[in-house]
XYZ file of N, CA and C in Angstrom:
675
model
N -99.797 209.206 296.598
C -100.513 209.265 297.916
C -101.827 209.673 298.694
N -102.067 208.483 299.474
C -102.965 208.613 300.167
C -103.087 209.574 301.327
N -104.345 210.745 301.707
C -104.500 211.281 302.298
C -105.199 211.656 302.703
N -105.454 211.512 304.168
C -106.921 211.966 304.834
C -107.127 213.080 305.208
N -108.341 213.651 304.578
C -108.466 215.109 305.454
C -110.260 215.346 306.474
N -109.635 215.480 307.882
C -109.530 215.054 308.638
C -110.142 217.586 308.825
N -111.476 217.285 309.280
C -112.099 218.893 309.257
C -113.766 218.974 309.154
N -114.267 219.486 309.929
C -115.812 218.990 310.468
C -116.423 220.217 309.701
N -116.257 221.508 309.399
C -116.312 222.526 308.685
C -116.502 222.412 307.247
N -117.772 221.185 306.516
C -117.687 220.709 305.186
C -117.725 221.373 303.948
N -117.649 222.921 304.345
C -116.928 223.641 302.250
C -116.382 223.532 302.608
N -114.674 223.682 303.500
C -113.384 223.478 303.952
C -113.306 222.140 303.454
N -113.523 220.768 303.951
C -113.815 220.380 304.293
C -113.665 219.479 302.221
N -114.806 219.772 301.830
C -114.817 219.470 300.388
C -113.798 220.150 298.832
N -113.862 221.369 299.604
C -113.548 222.298 298.897
C -111.255 221.910 298.803
N -110.667 221.746 300.080
C -109.554 221.339 300.214
C -109.731 218.614 299.773
N -110.560 218.481 299.022
C -110.901 217.307 299.686
C -110.718 217.821 297.273
N -111.809 218.151 297.020
C -111.106 219.322 295.577
C -109.918 219.257 295.109
N -109.280 220.146 296.040
C -107.761 220.501 295.845
C -106.424 219.853 295.405
N -107.019 218.519 296.427
C -105.691 217.624 296.339
C -106.260 216.627 295.587
N -107.392 216.076 294.359
C -107.894 215.399 293.723
C -107.234 216.082 292.330
N -107.752 216.905 292.463
C -106.873 217.667 291.322
C -105.578 217.554 291.321
N -104.939 217.726 291.855
C -103.040 217.689 292.378
C -102.939 216.374 292.279
N -103.653 214.599 292.097
C -103.254 213.565 291.158
C -103.171 212.603 293.499
N -104.009 213.625 293.989
C -103.619 212.448 295.612
C -105.167 211.758 295.167
N -104.653 210.604 296.342
C -106.021 209.928 296.453
C -106.896 210.031 298.017
N -107.368 211.106 298.011
C -107.898 212.131 298.629
C -109.827 211.100 299.717
N -109.565 211.116 301.019
C -111.217 210.772 301.309
C -111.044 212.107 302.994
N -112.178 211.830 302.851
C -112.473 213.006 303.724
C -113.510 212.737 305.514
N -113.074 213.404 306.238
C -114.167 212.861 307.152
C -115.104 214.133 307.934
N -115.332 213.888 309.164
C -116.330 215.514 309.758
C -116.116 215.627 311.195
N -115.858 214.297 311.581
C -115.590 214.890 312.808
C -114.394 213.599 313.207
N -113.851 213.381 314.873
C -112.995 213.048 315.162
C -112.810 211.314 314.669
N -114.361 210.632 315.663
C -114.386 209.116 315.647
C -114.463 208.605 314.505
N -114.616 209.514 313.147
C -114.416 208.910 312.017
C -113.115 208.462 311.386
N -112.155 209.701 311.624
C -111.432 209.907 311.395
C -110.549 208.138 311.954
N -110.600 208.273 313.417
C -110.435 206.457 313.752
C -111.004 205.458 313.080
N -111.582 205.297 312.897
C -112.347 204.388 312.101
C -110.710 204.295 310.880
N -111.020 205.334 310.160
C -110.639 204.756 308.631
C -109.044 205.105 308.826
N -108.500 205.601 310.427
C -106.988 204.848 310.238
C -107.028 203.991 311.182
N -107.939 202.707 311.413
C -107.711 202.210 311.320
C -107.751 200.754 310.154
N -108.113 201.491 309.344
C -108.795 200.308 308.445
C -108.035 200.673 306.845
N -106.826 202.335 306.908
C -106.186 202.310 306.071
C -105.489 202.816 305.976
N -103.894 202.593 305.527
C -102.822 202.894 305.633
C -102.434 204.954 304.227
N -102.615 205.859 305.496
C -102.627 207.380 304.442
C -101.269 207.049 305.322
N -100.388 208.028 304.023
C -99.781 208.949 304.219
C -99.165 210.630 305.407
N -100.604 210.756 304.636
C -100.866 212.692 305.363
C -102.279 212.154 305.966
N -101.771 212.559 307.211
C -103.450 213.145 307.288
C -103.903 214.314 307.901
N -104.467 215.545 307.308
C -104.726 217.006 307.285
C -106.297 217.273 308.330
N -105.590 217.458 309.368
C -105.833 217.446 310.918
C -106.739 218.350 311.137
N -108.128 218.709 311.716
C -108.198 220.097 312.179
C -108.375 219.244 313.644
N -108.026 220.483 314.208
C -107.146 220.931 315.916
C -108.724 220.314 316.347
N -110.228 221.441 316.423
C -110.667 221.567 317.282
C -112.099 220.236 316.107
N -112.397 219.358 316.028
C -112.709 218.061 316.266
C -114.261 218.487 317.388
N -115.648 217.988 316.483
C -116.941 216.991 317.331
C -115.992 215.569 317.650
N -116.510 215.397 318.641
C -116.204 214.329 319.434
C -115.100 213.450 319.644
N -114.057 212.947 319.227
C -112.533 213.137 319.694
C -111.904 214.123 319.530
N -111.223 214.613 319.898
C -109.984 216.431 319.666
C -109.292 216.083 319.159
N -108.707 216.864 317.723
C -107.616 216.486 316.969
C -106.226 216.253 317.911
N -106.153 217.062 318.975
C -105.696 216.518 320.030
C -105.294 214.828 320.016
N -106.037 214.725 320.757
C -106.156 213.220 320.926
C -105.743 212.378 319.505
N -106.467 212.435 318.249
C -105.622 211.515 317.868
C -104.601 211.840 317.557
N -103.962 212.878 317.492
C -102.620 213.202 317.487
C -101.432 212.268 317.858
N -102.031 212.772 319.366
C -101.219 211.948 320.498
C -101.361 210.001 320.904
N -102.383 209.924 319.944
C -102.647 208.174 319.658
C -101.908 208.153 318.306
N -102.429 209.062 317.368
C -101.245 208.954 316.429
C -99.772 208.582 316.907
N -98.825 209.017 317.545
C -97.423 209.414 317.329
C -97.033 208.401 318.840
N -98.269 207.909 319.374
C -98.029 207.291 320.545
C -97.691 206.093 319.877
N -98.745 205.819 318.998
C -98.497 204.339 318.339
C -97.589 204.246 316.795
N -96.669 204.811 317.080
C -95.823 205.217 315.975
C -96.086 204.958 314.857
N -97.968 204.949 314.501
C -98.319 205.595 313.389
C -97.271 206.544 312.035
N -97.155 205.488 310.526
C -96.208 205.971 309.669
C -97.047 207.919 309.645
N -98.292 207.970 309.680
C -98.328 208.719 308.630
C -98.207 210.472 309.284
N -97.993 210.620 308.098
C -97.628 212.356 308.531
C -98.914 213.282 308.856
N -98.214 213.794 309.384
C -99.857 214.458 310.064
C -99.356 215.903 309.969
N -100.050 216.749 309.726
C -100.580 218.656 309.784
C -100.946 218.702 310.203
N -101.705 219.832 310.543
C -102.324 220.755 311.719
C -103.335 221.661 311.350
N -104.067 221.117 310.926
C -105.258 222.568 310.353
C -106.085 222.968 311.091
N -105.496 224.113 312.061
C -106.491 224.908 312.749
C -106.465 226.581 312.852
N -107.180 227.479 313.129
C -106.692 228.644 313.707
C -106.371 229.420 314.598
N -106.028 228.709 315.394
C -104.717 229.241 316.409
C -103.840 229.081 315.615
N -103.151 229.802 315.539
C -101.972 229.755 314.758
C -101.139 230.736 315.402
N -100.886 231.172 316.403
C -99.901 231.711 317.854
C -98.680 230.690 317.661
N -97.158 231.486 317.709
C -96.320 230.963 318.537
C -96.937 229.967 319.144
N -97.293 229.753 319.989
C -98.129 228.588 321.753
C -97.873 228.057 320.818
N -99.633 228.520 319.784
C -100.290 226.748 319.339
C -99.763 226.049 317.996
N -99.330 226.634 317.878
C -97.604 225.795 316.823
C -96.732 224.808 317.610
N -96.122 225.863 319.022
C -95.211 224.815 319.481
C -96.369 223.981 319.803
N -97.571 224.036 320.722
C -98.045 222.567 321.745
C -98.272 221.340 320.299
N -99.042 222.322 319.474
C -99.667 221.124 317.780
C -97.953 220.264 317.600
N -97.124 220.659 317.558
C -95.744 220.489 317.179
C -95.685 219.403 318.502
N -95.304 219.817 319.359
C -95.332 218.405 319.889
C -96.067 217.185 320.893
N -96.735 218.067 320.784
C -97.595 216.715 321.490
C -98.167 215.295 319.544
N -97.376 215.322 318.715
C -96.847 214.695 317.499
C -96.762 214.586 316.547
N -97.571 216.142 316.045
C -97.491 216.611 314.526
C -96.669 216.708 312.888
N -96.380 217.322 312.683
C -94.881 216.723 311.673
C -95.003 218.499 310.998
N -96.335 219.194 311.063
C -96.053 220.249 310.548
C -97.270 221.231 311.471
N -97.272 222.676 310.923
C -98.765 223.221 311.777
C -98.882 224.306 309.998
N -100.508 224.631 310.290
C -101.024 225.132 308.824
C -102.297 225.873 309.826
N -101.825 227.225 309.631
C -102.610 228.455 310.374
C -103.964 228.973 309.460
N -105.369 228.561 309.839
C -106.271 229.592 308.237
C -106.065 230.642 308.781
N -107.014 231.442 308.115
C -106.490 231.139 307.049
C -105.520 230.817 306.093
N -105.348 229.586 304.742
C -104.044 230.135 304.213
C -104.555 230.089 302.218
N -103.661 229.923 301.987
C -103.105 230.099 300.706
C -103.017 228.319 300.582
N -103.640 228.002 299.038
C -103.422 226.651 299.058
C -102.667 226.066 298.399
N -101.555 226.483 297.131
C -100.702 226.126 297.351
C -100.238 226.231 298.171
N -100.196 226.466 299.012
C -99.011 226.958 300.448
C -99.710 225.204 301.008
N -100.564 225.387 301.091
C -101.381 223.384 301.401
C -100.485 222.245 300.790
N -100.641 222.240 299.800
C -100.461 221.116 299.076
C -98.525 221.434 299.045
N -97.901 222.630 299.081
C -96.591 221.960 298.792
C -96.206 221.336 300.615
N -96.827 221.088 301.291
C -96.274 221.046 302.554
C -97.225 219.669 302.515
N -98.025 219.352 302.311
C -99.111 218.365 302.082
C -98.165 216.994 301.091
N -97.279 217.527 299.993
C -96.146 216.278 298.728
C -95.393 216.919 299.629
N -94.316 217.926 300.862
C -93.272 217.458 301.672
C -93.468 216.458 302.229
N -95.046 216.789 303.006
C -95.464 215.453 304.034
C -94.732 213.451 303.884
N -95.807 213.549 303.044
C -95.473 212.431 301.576
C -94.301 211.548 301.468
N -93.410 213.389 300.770
C -92.178 213.074 300.791
C -90.974 212.284 301.843
N -91.294 212.814 303.036
C -91.508 211.895 304.531
C -92.092 210.663 304.937
N -93.532 209.702 304.503
C -93.759 209.593 305.225
C -93.927 207.999 303.707
N -93.353 208.043 303.094
C -92.730 206.976 301.469
C -91.556 206.785 301.655
N -90.595 205.287 301.409
C -89.329 205.062 300.224
C -88.788 206.023 300.586
N -87.983 206.805 300.625
C -86.825 207.115 299.678
C -86.786 206.653 298.357
N -87.342 207.399 297.474
C -87.215 207.472 296.023
C -85.940 208.883 295.671
N -85.132 207.918 294.148
C -84.736 208.891 293.878
C -85.695 209.965 293.208
N -84.898 211.592 293.689
C -85.820 212.949 292.927
C -86.140 212.513 291.201
N -86.096 211.723 290.639
C -86.585 211.504 289.076
C -85.697 210.350 288.621
N -87.449 209.362 288.603
C -87.196 207.778 288.740
C -87.279 207.596 287.168
N -86.319 207.001 286.788
C -86.665 206.406 285.069
C -86.925 204.518 285.246
N -87.408 204.411 283.675
C -86.435 203.037 283.403
C -86.624 202.689 282.054
N -85.379 202.883 281.488
C -85.316 202.863 279.778
C -84.754 203.864 279.039
N -85.675 204.767 278.363
C -85.742 205.978 277.991
C -87.779 206.408 278.837
N -87.444 206.338 279.840
C -89.121 206.458 280.143
C -88.239 207.532 281.659
N -88.768 209.210 281.551
C -88.013 209.765 283.057
C -89.822 210.372 283.414
N -89.313 210.216 284.813
C -90.698 210.451 285.374
C -89.783 211.058 286.271
N -90.667 212.657 287.028
C -89.905 213.628 287.732
C -91.512 214.397 288.361
N -91.232 213.796 289.499
C -92.068 214.116 290.750
C -92.710 215.162 291.162
N -91.725 215.992 291.334
C -91.858 217.335 291.749
C -92.693 218.989 291.177
N -92.045 218.038 289.733
C -92.562 218.220 288.256
C -93.571 218.282 287.802
N -94.033 217.016 289.085
C -95.329 215.983 288.072
C -95.124 215.844 285.997
N -93.832 215.901 286.366
C -93.244 215.866 284.357
C -92.463 214.161 283.883
N -93.272 214.155 283.081
C -93.236 212.899 282.061
C -92.444 212.462 281.313
N -91.390 211.705 280.471
C -90.797 211.916 279.592
C -90.476 209.892 279.108
N -90.623 210.561 277.141
C -90.432 208.742 277.093
C -89.556 209.871 275.917
N -87.577 208.877 276.031
C -87.695 209.911 274.478
C -87.610 210.438 274.340
N -87.309 211.318 275.644
C -87.030 213.470 275.447
C -88.296 214.173 275.083
N -89.543 212.726 274.962
C -90.560 213.406 274.494
C -91.563 213.788 275.414
N -92.545 214.857 276.423
C -93.171 214.962 277.268
C -94.821 213.740 277.036
N -95.520 212.984 277.359
C -96.179 211.856 277.706
C -97.189 213.552 278.859
N -98.357 213.245 277.233
C -99.921 214.394 278.147
C -100.420 213.713 279.331
N -100.239 213.082 280.844
C -100.613 212.435 280.954
C -101.666 213.671 281.939
N -102.518 212.519 282.396
C -103.330 212.421 283.565
C -103.098 212.671 285.006
N -103.715 213.410 285.159
C -102.665 212.566 286.774
C -103.415 211.330 287.716
N -104.273 210.681 286.820
C -104.451 209.244 287.327
C -103.177 208.431 286.746
N -103.388 208.752 285.536
C -102.016 208.457 284.451
C -100.293 208.293 285.027
N -100.258 209.555 285.087
C -99.088 209.989 286.196
C -99.146 208.319 287.338
N -100.008 209.405 288.673
C -100.334 208.290 289.282
C -99.279 206.480 289.428
N -100.186 206.564 288.437
C -99.739 204.524 288.563
C -98.354 204.335 287.557
N -97.720 205.094 286.693
C -96.603 205.177 286.285
C -95.829 205.365 287.075
N -95.638 206.263 287.641
C -95.602 206.722 289.274
C -94.514 205.682 290.452
N -96.233 205.314 290.561
C -96.503 203.725 291.309
C -95.269 202.702 290.944
N -95.433 202.068 289.217
C -95.486 201.364 289.085
C -93.520 201.204 288.894
N -92.643 202.876 289.174
C -91.988 203.067 288.485
C -90.740 203.160 289.939
N -91.291 203.283 291.251
C -91.463 203.226 292.450
C -91.236 201.389 292.971
N -91.493 200.827 292.032
C -92.262 198.853 292.149
C -91.386 198.251 291.359
N -91.075 199.097 290.023
C -90.095 198.252 288.804
C -89.613 197.142 289.168
N -89.836 196.448 288.512
C -89.504 194.821 289.159
C -90.111 193.988 289.793
N -91.334 194.186 290.521
C -92.013 193.249 291.283
C -93.692 194.235 290.532
N -94.252 193.423 290.926
C -96.075 192.807 290.694
C -96.408 194.070 291.367
N -97.818 194.783 290.459
C -98.104 195.580 291.236
C -99.514 195.054 291.513
N -100.494 194.554 291.942
C -101.968 194.159 292.260
C -102.573 195.439 291.649
N -104.166 194.866 290.999
C -105.024 196.657 290.712
C -105.140 196.609 292.105
N -105.544 195.563 293.266
C -106.041 196.023 294.200
C -105.625 197.078 294.325
N -103.922 197.161 294.539
C -102.866 197.974 294.922
C -103.312 199.130 294.682
N -103.076 199.277 293.293
C -102.767 200.301 292.976
C -103.936 200.970 293.093
N -105.418 200.841 293.227
C -106.799 200.894 293.800
C -107.063 201.514 294.658
N -105.448 201.496 295.490
C -105.978 201.722 297.016
C -105.487 202.741 296.603
N -104.332 202.884 296.618
C -102.909 203.524 296.711
C -103.070 204.914 295.440
N -103.573 205.018 293.856
C -103.739 205.875 293.397
C -105.477 206.225 293.193
N -106.543 205.343 293.427
C -107.913 206.449 294.066
C -107.887 206.171 295.593
N -109.180 206.134 295.844
C -109.476 206.396 296.948
C -110.612 205.829 297.681
N -111.297 206.069 298.567
C -112.335 204.990 299.245
C -113.291 205.328 297.644
N -114.064 206.181 297.308
C -114.787 207.180 296.425
C -114.548 205.684 294.884
N -113.631 205.516 295.344
C -113.552 204.475 293.640
C -114.215 202.618 294.572
N -115.201 201.888 293.131
C -115.793 200.873 293.588
C -115.159 199.517 292.948
N -115.307 199.102 293.569
C -113.854 197.609 294.286
C -113.702 197.272 293.325
N -115.035 197.123 292.991
C -115.582 196.825 290.996
C -114.678 197.208 290.090
N -115.515 198.097 289.835
C -114.392 199.386 289.051
C -112.898 198.700 287.961
N -113.631 198.901 286.611
C -112.868 198.394 285.817
C -111.672 200.583 285.220
N -111.300 200.877 286.477
C -111.273 202.105 286.302
C -109.066 202.091 285.838
N -109.075 201.347 287.423
C -107.673 200.911 286.654
C -107.362 199.729 285.289
N -107.528 199.314 285.254
C -107.865 198.133 283.374
C -107.704 199.643 282.522
N -109.315 200.329 282.472
C -108.500 201.147 282.027
C -107.857 202.834 281.239
N -107.596 202.535 282.929
C -106.483 203.934 282.872
C -104.998 203.546 281.793
N -104.452 201.749 282.723
C -103.381 201.252 281.954
C -103.718 201.200 280.870
N -104.862 201.143 280.527
C -104.969 200.642 278.387
C -104.741 202.236 278.482
N -104.793 203.362 278.710
C -104.960 204.281 278.585
C -103.132 205.022 278.410
N -102.442 204.499 279.414
C -101.883 205.203 279.762
C -100.111 204.022 278.944
N -100.692 202.569 278.505
C -100.200 202.300 277.295
C -99.872 203.101 275.821
N -101.139 203.544 275.774
C -101.050 204.071 275.212
C -99.732 204.895 274.145
N -100.521 205.425 275.723
C -100.020 207.377 274.826
C -97.645 206.769 275.888
N -97.766 205.535 276.552
C -95.955 205.474 276.393
C -95.752 205.280 275.183
N -96.781 204.353 274.303
C -96.003 203.362 272.327
C -95.729 202.633 272.821
N -95.477 202.592 272.351
C -93.837 200.904 270.753
C -92.683 201.614 271.328
N -91.565 200.691 272.253
C -91.986 199.062 272.649
C -92.764 199.766 274.155
N -93.851 198.510 273.854
C -94.375 198.598 275.399
C -92.648 197.684 276.360
N -93.815 199.114 278.156
C -92.960 198.538 278.870
C -93.753 197.913 280.020
N -94.692 198.131 280.109
C -95.474 197.145 280.686
C -96.375 195.996 281.059
N -95.695 195.202 281.747
C -96.020 193.662 281.497
C -97.681 193.116 282.175
N -99.032 192.956 282.192
C -99.828 192.372 282.680
C -99.225 190.881 282.813
N -99.701 190.476 283.910
C -98.904 189.315 285.049
C -99.839 188.398 285.039
N -100.288 187.778 284.885
C -100.641 186.048 285.266
C -101.883 186.277 286.523
N -102.468 186.649 286.278
C -103.296 186.225 288.096
C -101.742 187.194 289.240
N -101.636 187.947 288.731
C -100.385 188.851 290.243
C -100.442 189.841 289.386
N -100.535 190.895 288.523
C -101.258 191.886 287.633
C -100.414 192.978 286.998
N -99.435 194.250 287.177
C -99.010 194.733 286.117
C -97.348 194.831 286.440
N -96.623 194.801 285.933
C -95.312 195.517 286.775
C -93.627 195.914 284.869
N -93.877 196.288 286.041
C -92.533 197.591 284.553
C -91.367 196.937 284.745
N -90.516 197.165 284.221
C -88.902 196.545 284.317
C -88.093 194.516 283.726
N -89.508 194.403 282.893
C -89.377 192.693 283.318
C -89.952 191.833 282.182
N -89.508 192.849 280.805
C -90.272 191.853 280.146
C -90.070 190.575 279.392
N -89.184 190.024 280.562
C -89.817 188.182 279.886
C -90.647 187.733 281.335
N -91.347 188.575 281.704
C -92.352 187.591 282.926
C -93.720 187.184 281.870
N -94.190 186.485 282.352
C -95.701 185.431 281.881
C -96.583 186.824 281.516
N -97.189 186.850 279.975
C -97.530 188.456 280.420
C -99.029 187.441 280.222
N -99.953 187.959 279.605
C -101.375 187.391 279.675
C -101.701 187.880 277.476
């Protein structure tokens, strides 16, 4: 899941950034409305955590622009104004959800995950291929009923490959969907994560490296490097 956090109070923005990344999400953060619009013009985000009272371009204006442009990004409006009228107004201008400050962080995570499921193409509650099963809800992965000790990034890579089973997924796509803008485009993070993931999945191998393409799960007859 790719998330954009737009919050002008830097300590809160950093806390949200750190917490969501610990949950395995790819998260970018900006501190004003103008920077938010620039990021949204270049990157497809599943969820935008949007502070309402922003410097520069106001959060309400960003929300209206996304709604008018039929953006696929889901908006969680985050603000200190939490009265019933405020919530009704925020939802009326196009926000998908509304969370008042102060908030409990587990609730923020749950709301972001719920919006992410709505933004993404529908997937089964349990992803599987052969003897591999992955439960996105509980963040658990198994092979032959053995729970796999996957890191957040390894889990996210396997989840993305299973949702695209039978299709080639490039390293660039994985870098965009699983990492975030802090990742160096020339990094070997994808290759290193794939190496560790394959080791934890064990034999027989299920992830192919496709020449000049990327990676694919579910096609054992694909040409491999």
